[in-house]
PDB file of C-alpha atoms in Angstrom:
ATOM      1  CA  UNK A   1     -23.172 -16.245 -10.138  1.00  0.00           C
ATOM      2  CA  UNK A   2     -23.645 -19.056  -7.619  1.00  0.00           C
ATOM      3  CA  UNK A   3     -19.940 -19.690  -7.056  1.00  0.00           C
ATOM      4  CA  UNK A   4     -19.370 -16.042  -6.168  1.00  0.00           C
ATOM      5  CA  UNK A   5     -22.341 -16.014  -3.780  1.00  0.00           C
ATOM      6  CA  UNK A   6     -20.951 -19.083  -2.020  1.00  0.00           C
ATOM      7  CA  UNK A   7     -17.468 -17.566  -1.883  1.00  0.00           C
ATOM      8  CA  UNK A   8     -18.694 -14.298  -0.371  1.00  0.00           C
ATOM      9  CA  UNK A   9     -20.827 -16.173   2.144  1.00  0.00           C
ATOM     10  CA  UNK A  10     -17.747 -18.080   3.312  1.00  0.00           C
ATOM     11  CA  UNK A  11     -15.756 -14.810   3.309  1.00  0.00           C
ATOM     12  CA  UNK A  12     -18.301 -13.167   5.599  1.00  0.00           C
ATOM     13  CA  UNK A  13     -18.223 -16.298   7.766  1.00  0.00           C
ATOM     14  CA  UNK A  14     -14.499 -15.873   8.416  1.00  0.00           C
ATOM     15  CA  UNK A  15     -13.128 -18.683   6.228  1.00  0.00           C
ATOM     16  CA  UNK A  16      -9.439 -17.847   5.517  1.00  0.00           C
ATOM     17  CA  UNK A  17      -9.533 -19.953   2.343  1.00  0.00           C
ATOM     18  CA  UNK A  18     -12.309 -17.712   1.034  1.00  0.00           C
ATOM     19  CA  UNK A  19     -10.152 -14.673   1.816  1.00  0.00           C
ATOM     20  CA  UNK A  20      -7.251 -16.260  -0.089  1.00  0.00           C
ATOM     21  CA  UNK A  21      -9.511 -16.882  -3.109  1.00  0.00           C
ATOM     22  CA  UNK A  22     -10.889 -13.325  -3.017  1.00  0.00           C
ATOM     23  CA  UNK A  23      -7.340 -11.925  -2.940  1.00  0.00           C
ATOM     24  CA  UNK A  24      -6.357 -14.129  -5.902  1.00  0.00           C
ATOM     25  CA  UNK A  25      -9.282 -12.712  -7.902  1.00  0.00           C
ATOM     26  CA  UNK A  26      -8.197  -9.179  -6.975  1.00  0.00           C
ATOM     27  CA  UNK A  27      -4.541  -9.783  -7.841  1.00  0.00           C
ATOM     28  CA  UNK A  28      -5.379 -11.304 -11.214  1.00  0.00           C
ATOM     29  CA  UNK A  29      -7.950  -8.572 -11.949  1.00  0.00           C
ATOM     30  CA  UNK A  30     -10.614 -11.140 -12.809  1.00  0.00           C
ATOM     31  CA  UNK A  31     -13.956  -9.963 -14.272  1.00  0.00           C
ATOM     32  CA  UNK A  32     -15.669 -10.509 -10.886  1.00  0.00           C
ATOM     33  CA  UNK A  33     -13.453  -7.950  -9.096  1.00  0.00           C
ATOM     34  CA  UNK A  34     -15.997  -5.132  -9.375  1.00  0.00           C
ATOM     35  CA  UNK A  35     -18.753  -7.318  -7.868  1.00  0.00           C
ATOM     36  CA  UNK A  36     -16.446  -8.435  -5.048  1.00  0.00           C
ATOM     37  CA  UNK A  37     -15.383  -4.883  -4.185  1.00  0.00           C
ATOM     38  CA  UNK A  38     -18.989  -3.654  -4.177  1.00  0.00           C
ATOM     39  CA  UNK A  39     -19.851  -6.342  -1.629  1.00  0.00           C
ATOM     40  CA  UNK A  40     -16.889  -5.902   0.704  1.00  0.00           C
ATOM     41  CA  UNK A  41     -16.448  -2.104   0.587  1.00  0.00           C
ATOM     42  CA  UNK A  42     -19.214  -1.304   3.148  1.00  0.00           C
ATOM     43  CA  UNK A  43     -17.305  -3.397   5.712  1.00  0.00           C
ATOM     44  CA  UNK A  44     -13.980  -1.572   5.289  1.00  0.00           C
ATOM     45  CA  UNK A  45     -12.550   1.317   7.298  1.00  0.00           C
ATOM     46  CA  UNK A  46     -12.165  -0.485  10.628  1.00  0.00           C
ATOM     47  CA  UNK A  47      -8.583  -1.788  10.387  1.00  0.00           C
ATOM     48  CA  UNK A  48      -5.590   0.412  11.199  1.00  0.00           C
ATOM     49  CA  UNK A  49      -3.081   0.233   8.345  1.00  0.00           C
ATOM     50  CA  UNK A  50       0.649   0.300   9.113  1.00  0.00           C
ATOM     51  CA  UNK A  51       3.146   0.740   6.284  1.00  0.00           C
ATOM     52  CA  UNK A  52       6.694  -0.580   6.690  1.00  0.00           C
ATOM     53  CA  UNK A  53       9.110   0.737   4.081  1.00  0.00           C
ATOM     54  CA  UNK A  54      12.840   1.124   3.554  1.00  0.00           C
ATOM     55  CA  UNK A  55      15.747   0.018   1.427  1.00  0.00           C
ATOM     56  CA  UNK A  56      16.422  -3.642   0.524  1.00  0.00           C
ATOM     57  CA  UNK A  57      18.080  -5.564   3.362  1.00  0.00           C
ATOM     58  CA  UNK A  58      16.896  -3.187   6.087  1.00  0.00           C
ATOM     59  CA  UNK A  59      15.225  -6.062   7.928  1.00  0.00           C
ATOM     60  CA  UNK A  60      11.631  -5.064   7.191  1.00  0.00           C
ATOM     61  CA  UNK A  61      10.276  -8.630   7.154  1.00  0.00           C
ATOM     62  CA  UNK A  62      11.911  -9.534  10.470  1.00  0.00           C
ATOM     63  CA  UNK A  63      10.547  -6.313  11.950  1.00  0.00           C
ATOM     64  CA  UNK A  64       7.035  -7.148  10.721  1.00  0.00           C
ATOM     65  CA  UNK A  65       7.404 -10.621  12.231  1.00  0.00           C
ATOM     66  CA  UNK A  66       8.347  -9.186  15.649  1.00  0.00           C
ATOM     67  CA  UNK A  67       5.602  -6.535  15.518  1.00  0.00           C
ATOM     68  CA  UNK A  68       3.030  -9.196  14.654  1.00  0.00           C
ATOM     69  CA  UNK A  69       4.061 -11.341  17.626  1.00  0.00           C
ATOM     70  CA  UNK A  70       3.660  -8.365  19.960  1.00  0.00           C
ATOM     71  CA  UNK A  71       0.287  -7.387  18.476  1.00  0.00           C
ATOM     72  CA  UNK A  72      -0.951 -10.962  18.885  1.00  0.00           C
ATOM     73  CA  UNK A  73       0.111 -10.931  22.538  1.00  0.00           C
ATOM     74  CA  UNK A  74      -2.117  -7.883  22.945  1.00  0.00           C
ATOM     75  CA  UNK A  75      -5.065  -9.697  21.351  1.00  0.00           C
ATOM     76  CA  UNK A  76      -5.000  -7.949  17.972  1.00  0.00           C
ATOM     77  CA  UNK A  77      -5.613  -9.822  14.728  1.00  0.00           C
ATOM     78  CA  UNK A  78      -3.149  -9.056  11.940  1.00  0.00           C
ATOM     79  CA  UNK A  79      -3.280  -9.175   8.144  1.00  0.00           C
ATOM     80  CA  UNK A  80       0.088  -8.877   6.416  1.00  0.00           C
ATOM     81  CA  UNK A  81       0.633  -7.846   2.789  1.00  0.00           C
ATOM     82  CA  UNK A  82       4.277  -8.362   1.818  1.00  0.00           C
ATOM     83  CA  UNK A  83       5.192  -6.965  -1.603  1.00  0.00           C
ATOM     84  CA  UNK A  84       8.147  -8.539  -3.411  1.00  0.00           C
ATOM     85  CA  UNK A  85       9.755  -7.538  -6.723  1.00  0.00           C
ATOM     86  CA  UNK A  86       8.620  -9.441  -9.790  1.00  0.00           C
ATOM     87  CA  UNK A  87      11.338 -11.047 -11.882  1.00  0.00           C
ATOM     88  CA  UNK A  88      11.691  -9.372 -15.303  1.00  0.00           C
ATOM     89  CA  UNK A  89      12.758 -12.776 -16.690  1.00  0.00           C
ATOM     90  CA  UNK A  90      10.226 -15.272 -15.312  1.00  0.00           C
ATOM     91  CA  UNK A  91       7.406 -12.954 -14.217  1.00  0.00           C
ATOM     92  CA  UNK A  92       7.481 -14.642 -10.808  1.00  0.00           C
ATOM     93  CA  UNK A  93       8.439 -13.280  -7.396  1.00  0.00           C
ATOM     94  CA  UNK A  94      10.652 -14.723  -4.685  1.00  0.00           C
ATOM     95  CA  UNK A  95       7.973 -14.237  -1.997  1.00  0.00           C
ATOM     96  CA  UNK A  96      10.621 -14.841   0.656  1.00  0.00           C
ATOM     97  CA  UNK A  97       8.696 -12.919   3.318  1.00  0.00           C
ATOM     98  CA  UNK A  98       6.584 -15.985   4.043  1.00  0.00           C
ATOM     99  CA  UNK A  99       9.757 -17.879   4.890  1.00  0.00           C
ATOM    100  CA  UNK A 100      10.717 -15.257   7.490  1.00  0.00           C
ATOM    101  CA  UNK A 101       7.233 -15.287   9.044  1.00  0.00           C
ATOM    102  CA  UNK A 102       6.771 -19.025   9.487  1.00  0.00           C
ATOM    103  CA  UNK A 103       6.180 -18.515  13.238  1.00  0.00           C
ATOM    104  CA  UNK A 104       2.668 -17.318  12.400  1.00  0.00           C
ATOM    105  CA  UNK A 105       1.827 -19.953   9.784  1.00  0.00           C
ATOM    106  CA  UNK A 106      -0.596 -21.849  12.060  1.00  0.00           C
ATOM    107  CA  UNK A 107      -2.034 -18.802  13.850  1.00  0.00           C
ATOM    108  CA  UNK A 108      -5.618 -18.179  12.700  1.00  0.00           C
ATOM    109  CA  UNK A 109      -5.315 -14.612  13.982  1.00  0.00           C
ATOM    110  CA  UNK A 110      -2.663 -13.869  11.351  1.00  0.00           C
ATOM    111  CA  UNK A 111      -3.012 -13.984   7.572  1.00  0.00           C
ATOM    112  CA  UNK A 112       0.070 -13.458   5.408  1.00  0.00           C
ATOM    113  CA  UNK A 113      -0.150 -12.693   1.713  1.00  0.00           C
ATOM    114  CA  UNK A 114       2.910 -12.135  -0.460  1.00  0.00           C
ATOM    115  CA  UNK A 115       2.395 -10.501  -3.826  1.00  0.00           C
ATOM    116  CA  UNK A 116       4.646  -9.493  -6.701  1.00  0.00           C
ATOM    117  CA  UNK A 117       4.826  -5.922  -7.975  1.00  0.00           C
ATOM    118  CA  UNK A 118       4.016  -7.078 -11.546  1.00  0.00           C
ATOM    119  CA  UNK A 119       5.794  -4.082 -13.014  1.00  0.00           C
ATOM    120  CA  UNK A 120       4.453  -1.395 -10.672  1.00  0.00           C
ATOM    121  CA  UNK A 121       7.149   1.105  -9.725  1.00  0.00           C
ATOM    122  CA  UNK A 122       5.826   2.742  -6.544  1.00  0.00           C
ATOM    123  CA  UNK A 123       6.956   0.097  -4.037  1.00  0.00           C
ATOM    124  CA  UNK A 124       3.535  -1.582  -4.083  1.00  0.00           C
ATOM    125  CA  UNK A 125       1.646  -3.762  -6.546  1.00  0.00           C
ATOM    126  CA  UNK A 126      -1.176  -2.225  -8.613  1.00  0.00           C
ATOM    127  CA  UNK A 127      -3.792  -4.179  -6.621  1.00  0.00           C
ATOM    128  CA  UNK A 128      -2.295  -3.792  -3.120  1.00  0.00           C
ATOM    129  CA  UNK A 129      -4.949  -1.274  -2.021  1.00  0.00           C
ATOM    130  CA  UNK A 130      -7.761  -3.699  -2.923  1.00  0.00           C
ATOM    131  CA  UNK A 131      -6.023  -6.555  -1.096  1.00  0.00           C
ATOM    132  CA  UNK A 132      -5.744  -4.349   2.008  1.00  0.00           C
ATOM    133  CA  UNK A 133      -9.482  -3.605   1.745  1.00  0.00           C
ATOM    134  CA  UNK A 134     -10.221  -7.342   1.587  1.00  0.00           C
ATOM    135  CA  UNK A 135      -8.229  -7.939   4.796  1.00  0.00           C
ATOM    136  CA  UNK A 136      -9.940  -4.957   6.422  1.00  0.00           C
ATOM    137  CA  UNK A 137     -13.411  -6.241   5.485  1.00  0.00           C
ATOM    138  CA  UNK A 138     -12.483  -9.739   6.667  1.00  0.00           C
ATOM    139  CA  UNK A 139     -12.094  -8.308  10.170  1.00  0.00           C
ATOM    140  CA  UNK A 140      -8.380  -7.893  10.917  1.00  0.00           C
ATOM    141  CA  UNK A 141      -7.844  -5.090  13.439  1.00  0.00           C
ATOM    142  CA  UNK A 142      -4.374  -4.290  12.061  1.00  0.00           C
ATOM    143  CA  UNK A 143      -3.123  -4.596   8.476  1.00  0.00           C
ATOM    144  CA  UNK A 144       0.632  -4.316   7.946  1.00  0.00           C
ATOM    145  CA  UNK A 145       1.887  -3.525   4.441  1.00  0.00           C
ATOM    146  CA  UNK A 146       5.567  -4.216   3.804  1.00  0.00           C
ATOM    147  CA  UNK A 147       6.744  -2.547   0.618  1.00  0.00           C
ATOM    148  CA  UNK A 148       9.327  -3.887  -1.785  1.00  0.00           C
ATOM    149  CA  UNK A 149      12.796  -2.446  -1.050  1.00  0.00           C
ATOM    150  CA  UNK A 150      12.472   1.166  -2.121  1.00  0.00           C
ATOM    151  CA  UNK A 151      14.540   4.195  -3.078  1.00  0.00           C
ATOM    152  CA  UNK A 152      13.741   7.895  -3.375  1.00  0.00           C
ATOM    153  CA  UNK A 153      10.672   7.885  -5.589  1.00  0.00           C
ATOM    154  CA  UNK A 154       8.668   4.783  -4.566  1.00  0.00           C
ATOM    155  CA  UNK A 155       6.294   6.558  -2.214  1.00  0.00           C
ATOM    156  CA  UNK A 156       2.928   4.885  -2.895  1.00  0.00           C
ATOM    157  CA  UNK A 157       2.755   3.624   0.705  1.00  0.00           C
ATOM    158  CA  UNK A 158       2.070   7.162   1.976  1.00  0.00           C
ATOM    159  CA  UNK A 159      -1.248   7.105   0.086  1.00  0.00           C
ATOM    160  CA  UNK A 160      -2.271   3.751   1.586  1.00  0.00           C
ATOM    161  CA  UNK A 161      -1.078   3.561   5.203  1.00  0.00           C
ATOM    162  CA  UNK A 162      -2.374   5.431   8.243  1.00  0.00           C
ATOM    163  CA  UNK A 163       1.093   5.292   9.836  1.00  0.00           C
ATOM    164  CA  UNK A 164       4.277   4.990   7.734  1.00  0.00           C
ATOM    165  CA  UNK A 165       7.364   3.484   9.376  1.00  0.00           C
ATOM    166  CA  UNK A 166      10.623   4.155   7.510  1.00  0.00           C
ATOM    167  CA  UNK A 167      13.339   1.600   8.333  1.00  0.00           C
ATOM    168  CA  UNK A 168      17.016   2.597   8.140  1.00  0.00           C
ATOM    169  CA  UNK A 169      20.120   0.619   9.017  1.00  0.00           C
ATOM    170  CA  UNK A 170      23.683   1.525  10.004  1.00  0.00           C
ATOM    171  CA  UNK A 171      26.423   0.798   7.502  1.00  0.00           C
ATOM    172  CA  UNK A 172      24.203   1.360   4.456  1.00  0.00           C
ATOM    173  CA  UNK A 173      26.444   3.957   2.818  1.00  0.00           C
ATOM    174  CA  UNK A 174      26.276   7.717   3.210  1.00  0.00           C
ATOM    175  CA  UNK A 175      23.515   8.242   5.761  1.00  0.00           C
ATOM    176  CA  UNK A 176      23.147  11.931   4.857  1.00  0.00           C
ATOM    177  CA  UNK A 177      22.334  10.982   1.246  1.00  0.00           C
ATOM    178  CA  UNK A 178      19.798   8.472   2.555  1.00  0.00           C
ATOM    179  CA  UNK A 179      18.267  11.123   4.778  1.00  0.00           C
ATOM    180  CA  UNK A 180      18.004  13.565   1.848  1.00  0.00           C
ATOM    181  CA  UNK A 181      16.074  11.018  -0.219  1.00  0.00           C
ATOM    182  CA  UNK A 182      12.375  11.681  -0.800  1.00  0.00           C
ATOM    183  CA  UNK A 183      11.361   8.632   1.203  1.00  0.00           C
ATOM    184  CA  UNK A 184      12.421  10.379   4.421  1.00  0.00           C
ATOM    185  CA  UNK A 185       9.674  12.973   4.002  1.00  0.00           C
ATOM    186  CA  UNK A 186       6.871  10.429   4.326  1.00  0.00           C
ATOM    187  CA  UNK A 187       7.911   8.971   7.707  1.00  0.00           C
ATOM    188  CA  UNK A 188       5.605   9.109  10.717  1.00  0.00           C
ATOM    189  CA  UNK A 189       8.067   6.941  12.651  1.00  0.00           C
ATOM    190  CA  UNK A 190      11.763   6.317  11.948  1.00  0.00           C
ATOM    191  CA  UNK A 191      13.318   2.982  12.884  1.00  0.00           C
ATOM    192  CA  UNK A 192      17.061   2.397  13.075  1.00  0.00           C
ATOM    193  CA  UNK A 193      17.037  -1.388  12.719  1.00  0.00           C
ATOM    194  CA  UNK A 194      19.995  -3.711  13.361  1.00  0.00           C
ATOM    195  CA  UNK A 195      20.986  -1.233  16.074  1.00  0.00           C
ATOM    196  CA  UNK A 196      23.410  -3.784  17.547  1.00  0.00           C
ATOM    197  CA  UNK A 197      25.714  -3.008  14.577  1.00  0.00           C
ATOM    198  CA  UNK A 198      28.372  -0.279  14.699  1.00  0.00           C
ATOM    199  CA  UNK A 199      27.183   3.115  13.490  1.00  0.00           C
ATOM    200  CA  UNK A 200      23.623   2.970  14.855  1.00  0.00           C
ATOM    201  CA  UNK A 201      24.198   5.906  17.223  1.00  0.00           C
ATOM    202  CA  UNK A 202      25.626   7.949  14.338  1.00  0.00           C
ATOM    203  CA  UNK A 203      22.675   7.467  12.014  1.00  0.00           C
ATOM    204  CA  UNK A 204      20.237   8.047  14.899  1.00  0.00           C
ATOM    205  CA  UNK A 205      21.930  11.367  15.651  1.00  0.00           C
ATOM    206  CA  UNK A 206      21.859  12.326  11.951  1.00  0.00           C
ATOM    207  CA  UNK A 207      18.124  11.659  11.659  1.00  0.00           C
ATOM    208  CA  UNK A 208      17.449  13.655  14.829  1.00  0.00           C
ATOM    209  CA  UNK A 209      19.628  16.477  13.458  1.00  0.00           C
ATOM    210  CA  UNK A 210      17.652  16.452  10.211  1.00  0.00           C
ATOM    211  CA  UNK A 211      14.398  16.755  12.160  1.00  0.00           C
ATOM    212  CA  UNK A 212      15.854  19.636  14.179  1.00  0.00           C
ATOM    213  CA  UNK A 213      16.988  21.435  11.013  1.00  0.00           C
ATOM    214  CA  UNK A 214      13.513  21.141   9.508  1.00  0.00           C
ATOM    215  CA  UNK A 215      12.230  22.939  12.568  1.00  0.00           C
ATOM    216  CA  UNK A 216       9.236  20.665  12.454  1.00  0.00           C
ATOM    217  CA  UNK A 217       6.365  23.058  12.015  1.00  0.00           C
ATOM    218  CA  UNK A 218       3.968  20.118  12.014  1.00  0.00           C
ATOM    219  CA  UNK A 219       2.251  19.048  15.228  1.00  0.00           C
ATOM    220  CA  UNK A 220       3.716  15.542  15.009  1.00  0.00           C
ATOM    221  CA  UNK A 221       7.493  15.094  15.160  1.00  0.00           C
ATOM    222  CA  UNK A 222       8.459  11.572  13.994  1.00  0.00           C
ATOM    223  CA  UNK A 223      10.152   9.672  16.821  1.00  0.00           C
ATOM    224  CA  UNK A 224      13.384   7.767  16.100  1.00  0.00           C
ATOM    225  CA  UNK A 225      13.359   4.237  17.543  1.00  0.00           C
ATOM    226  CA  UNK A 226      16.381   1.927  17.694  1.00  0.00           C
ATOM    227  CA  UNK A 227      15.474  -1.748  17.209  1.00  0.00           C
ATOM    228  CA  UNK A 228      17.113  -5.143  16.929  1.00  0.00           C
ATOM    229  CA  UNK A 229      15.023  -8.076  15.776  1.00  0.00           C
ATOM    230  CA  UNK A 230      17.666 -10.498  17.076  1.00  0.00           C
ATOM    231  CA  UNK A 231      17.396  -9.340  20.694  1.00  0.00           C
ATOM    232  CA  UNK A 232      13.892  -7.856  20.536  1.00  0.00           C
ATOM    233  CA  UNK A 233      15.226  -4.457  21.568  1.00  0.00           C
ATOM    234  CA  UNK A 234      12.936  -1.540  20.803  1.00  0.00           C
ATOM    235  CA  UNK A 235       9.978  -3.536  19.400  1.00  0.00           C
ATOM    236  CA  UNK A 236       7.650  -2.499  22.229  1.00  0.00           C
ATOM    237  CA  UNK A 237       8.813   1.110  21.858  1.00  0.00           C
ATOM    238  CA  UNK A 238       8.087   0.921  18.118  1.00  0.00           C
ATOM    239  CA  UNK A 239       4.547  -0.339  18.688  1.00  0.00           C
ATOM    240  CA  UNK A 240       4.050   2.369  21.315  1.00  0.00           C
ATOM    241  CA  UNK A 241       5.225   5.016  18.799  1.00  0.00           C
ATOM    242  CA  UNK A 242       2.759   3.689  16.200  1.00  0.00           C
ATOM    243  CA  UNK A 243      -0.080   3.793  18.747  1.00  0.00           C
ATOM    244  CA  UNK A 244       0.925   7.311  19.800  1.00  0.00           C
ATOM    245  CA  UNK A 245       0.755   8.421  16.171  1.00  0.00           C
ATOM    246  CA  UNK A 246      -2.667   6.824  15.828  1.00  0.00           C
ATOM    247  CA  UNK A 247      -3.896   8.624  18.964  1.00  0.00           C
ATOM    248  CA  UNK A 248      -2.453  11.881  17.613  1.00  0.00           C
ATOM    249  CA  UNK A 249      -4.359  11.461  14.340  1.00  0.00           C
ATOM    250  CA  UNK A 250      -7.571  10.742  16.253  1.00  0.00           C
ATOM    251  CA  UNK A 251      -7.128  13.729  18.574  1.00  0.00           C
ATOM    252  CA  UNK A 252      -6.425  16.072  15.673  1.00  0.00           C
ATOM    253  CA  UNK A 253      -9.290  14.534  13.678  1.00  0.00           C
ATOM    254  CA  UNK A 254      -6.679  13.938  10.974  1.00  0.00           C
ATOM    255  CA  UNK A 255      -7.329  10.201  10.541  1.00  0.00           C
ATOM    256  CA  UNK A 256     -10.820  10.769   9.151  1.00  0.00           C
ATOM    257  CA  UNK A 257      -9.542  13.517   6.843  1.00  0.00           C
ATOM    258  CA  UNK A 258      -6.708  11.274   5.662  1.00  0.00           C
ATOM    259  CA  UNK A 259      -9.082   8.432   4.831  1.00  0.00           C
ATOM    260  CA  UNK A 260     -11.604  10.810   3.222  1.00  0.00           C
ATOM    261  CA  UNK A 261      -8.885  12.152   0.934  1.00  0.00           C
ATOM    262  CA  UNK A 262      -7.667   8.603   0.210  1.00  0.00           C
ATOM    263  CA  UNK A 263     -11.147   7.431  -0.832  1.00  0.00           C
ATOM    264  CA  UNK A 264     -11.564  10.405  -3.169  1.00  0.00           C
ATOM    265  CA  UNK A 265      -8.137   9.917  -4.760  1.00  0.00           C
ATOM    266  CA  UNK A 266      -8.673   6.163  -5.198  1.00  0.00           C
ATOM    267  CA  UNK A 267     -11.979   6.799  -6.949  1.00  0.00           C
ATOM    268  CA  UNK A 268     -10.426   9.360  -9.292  1.00  0.00           C
ATOM    269  CA  UNK A 269      -7.519   7.017 -10.078  1.00  0.00           C
ATOM    270  CA  UNK A 270      -9.971   4.203 -10.784  1.00  0.00           C
ATOM    271  CA  UNK A 271     -11.996   6.478 -13.083  1.00  0.00           C
ATOM    272  CA  UNK A 272      -8.796   7.312 -14.977  1.00  0.00           C
ATOM    273  CA  UNK A 273      -7.920   3.604 -15.188  1.00  0.00           C
ATOM    274  CA  UNK A 274     -11.382   2.784 -16.606  1.00  0.00           C
ATOM    275  CA  UNK A 275     -11.087   5.678 -19.069  1.00  0.00           C
ATOM    276  CA  UNK A 276      -7.703   4.390 -20.277  1.00  0.00           C
ATOM    277  CA  UNK A 277      -9.170   0.910 -20.814  1.00  0.00           C
ATOM    278  CA  UNK A 278     -12.023   2.404 -22.862  1.00  0.00           C
ATOM    279  CA  UNK A 279      -9.553   4.353 -25.032  1.00  0.00           C
ATOM    280  CA  UNK A 280      -7.486   1.193 -25.579  1.00  0.00           C
ATOM    281  CA  UNK A 281     -10.621  -0.742 -26.532  1.00  0.00           C
ATOM    282  CA  UNK A 282     -11.690   1.972 -28.991  1.00  0.00           C
ATOM    283  CA  UNK A 283      -8.243   2.357 -30.558  1.00  0.00           C
ATOM    284  CA  UNK A 284      -9.332   1.111 -33.980  1.00  0.00           C
ATOM    285  CA  UNK A 285     -12.158   3.662 -34.148  1.00  0.00           C
ATOM    286  CA  UNK A 286     -10.028   6.628 -33.075  1.00  0.00           C
ATOM    287  CA  UNK A 287      -7.003   5.675 -35.185  1.00  0.00           C
ATOM    288  CA  UNK A 288      -7.971   8.047 -38.071  1.00  0.00           C
ATOM    289  CA  UNK A 289      -7.819  10.980 -35.626  1.00  0.00           C
ATOM    290  CA  UNK A 290      -4.408   9.841 -34.360  1.00  0.00           C
ATOM    291  CA  UNK A 291      -3.146   9.427 -37.928  1.00  0.00           C
ATOM    292  CA  UNK A 292      -4.349  12.930 -38.821  1.00  0.00           C
ATOM    293  CA  UNK A 293      -2.369  14.316 -35.870  1.00  0.00           C
ATOM    294  CA  UNK A 294       0.697  12.317 -36.949  1.00  0.00           C
ATOM    295  CA  UNK A 295       0.388  13.820 -40.457  1.00  0.00           C
ATOM    296  CA  UNK A 296       0.112  17.266 -38.805  1.00  0.00           C
ATOM    297  CA  UNK A 297      -3.299  17.829 -40.347  1.00  0.00           C
ATOM    298  CA  UNK A 298      -4.625  18.406 -36.825  1.00  0.00           C
ATOM    299  CA  UNK A 299      -2.989  19.527 -33.607  1.00  0.00           C
ATOM    300  CA  UNK A 300      -2.794  17.115 -30.647  1.00  0.00           C
ATOM    301  CA  UNK A 301      -5.192  19.230 -28.565  1.00  0.00           C
ATOM    302  CA  UNK A 302      -7.799  19.186 -31.335  1.00  0.00           C
ATOM    303  CA  UNK A 303      -7.264  15.425 -31.734  1.00  0.00           C
ATOM    304  CA  UNK A 304      -7.686  14.858 -27.998  1.00  0.00           C
ATOM    305  CA  UNK A 305     -10.912  16.911 -27.942  1.00  0.00           C
ATOM    306  CA  UNK A 306     -12.309  14.938 -30.913  1.00  0.00           C
ATOM    307  CA  UNK A 307     -11.459  11.620 -29.233  1.00  0.00           C
ATOM    308  CA  UNK A 308     -13.101  12.769 -26.003  1.00  0.00           C
ATOM    309  CA  UNK A 309     -16.188  13.963 -27.870  1.00  0.00           C
ATOM    310  CA  UNK A 310     -16.469  10.642 -29.732  1.00  0.00           C
ATOM    311  CA  UNK A 311     -16.155   8.598 -26.515  1.00  0.00           C
ATOM    312  CA  UNK A 312     -18.632  10.752 -24.569  1.00  0.00           C
ATOM    313  CA  UNK A 313     -21.256  10.363 -27.318  1.00  0.00           C
ATOM    314  CA  UNK A 314     -20.734   6.585 -27.495  1.00  0.00           C
ATOM    315  CA  UNK A 315     -20.700   5.941 -23.736  1.00  0.00           C
ATOM    316  CA  UNK A 316     -23.193   8.582 -22.526  1.00  0.00           C
TER     317      UNK A 316
END
């Protein structure tokens, strides 16, 4: 495919428009995705991936904007994946994160991509991991992934990021209930954003108390950083905390283990996804087995074994 060869040549040459086209193919799950991923995968694994997550309105986008400015001052190149909720009515997404990050619109060292969740429920879009790989292969030294505003169960970011930053804000209701939520367990760094508002000291103390109560058996205790994107307070301390966590992972040889486990899990998930597509495609042929189970002529386990046997013979 000549067009694909030309596209990948421009991608390897550092053309941001080629990166944008590659990401569009990945997002839309075009037929060429497998070929693209095979070509770019050997060049992945160099970028450090930072996940920024928290409830809606916590100021994640403004925090990403400030972090990006600081990283650029230090000579780092930054890819940003900002995930927004998809409208259940129009199928579109607001993609407002680009509006908040206009300061970097003309900076060739920064690439911002907003993407809708398209029905995914884990705080990320189904194709976010592939988009991150594309930015990694393109050569960005840091990739920041901002999740959609999340609650207790949307924890996909922990399987994608090397360092997870959980953003909390004062005045967001019962802080203890927030702290008890599952999302708190995935934090490598806690940020109390909008710390110029009343109540920031209270929520900071509550998070610290929670960490004390857990006794923190792990070697890394998540630091709690107070930030304000209006004044710039705490942004340097946040970046320092992220770098300290990275150094900790390297010293403990945990970063390689984390990425090894991630690659294995991604491959297994992809195998399951391919298997599901095959079953969907073969639905007409396996319908008699399903009907027999529905009539209680066969048990579901027997039906599942027969379907598996049929598919293995056909696709061996």
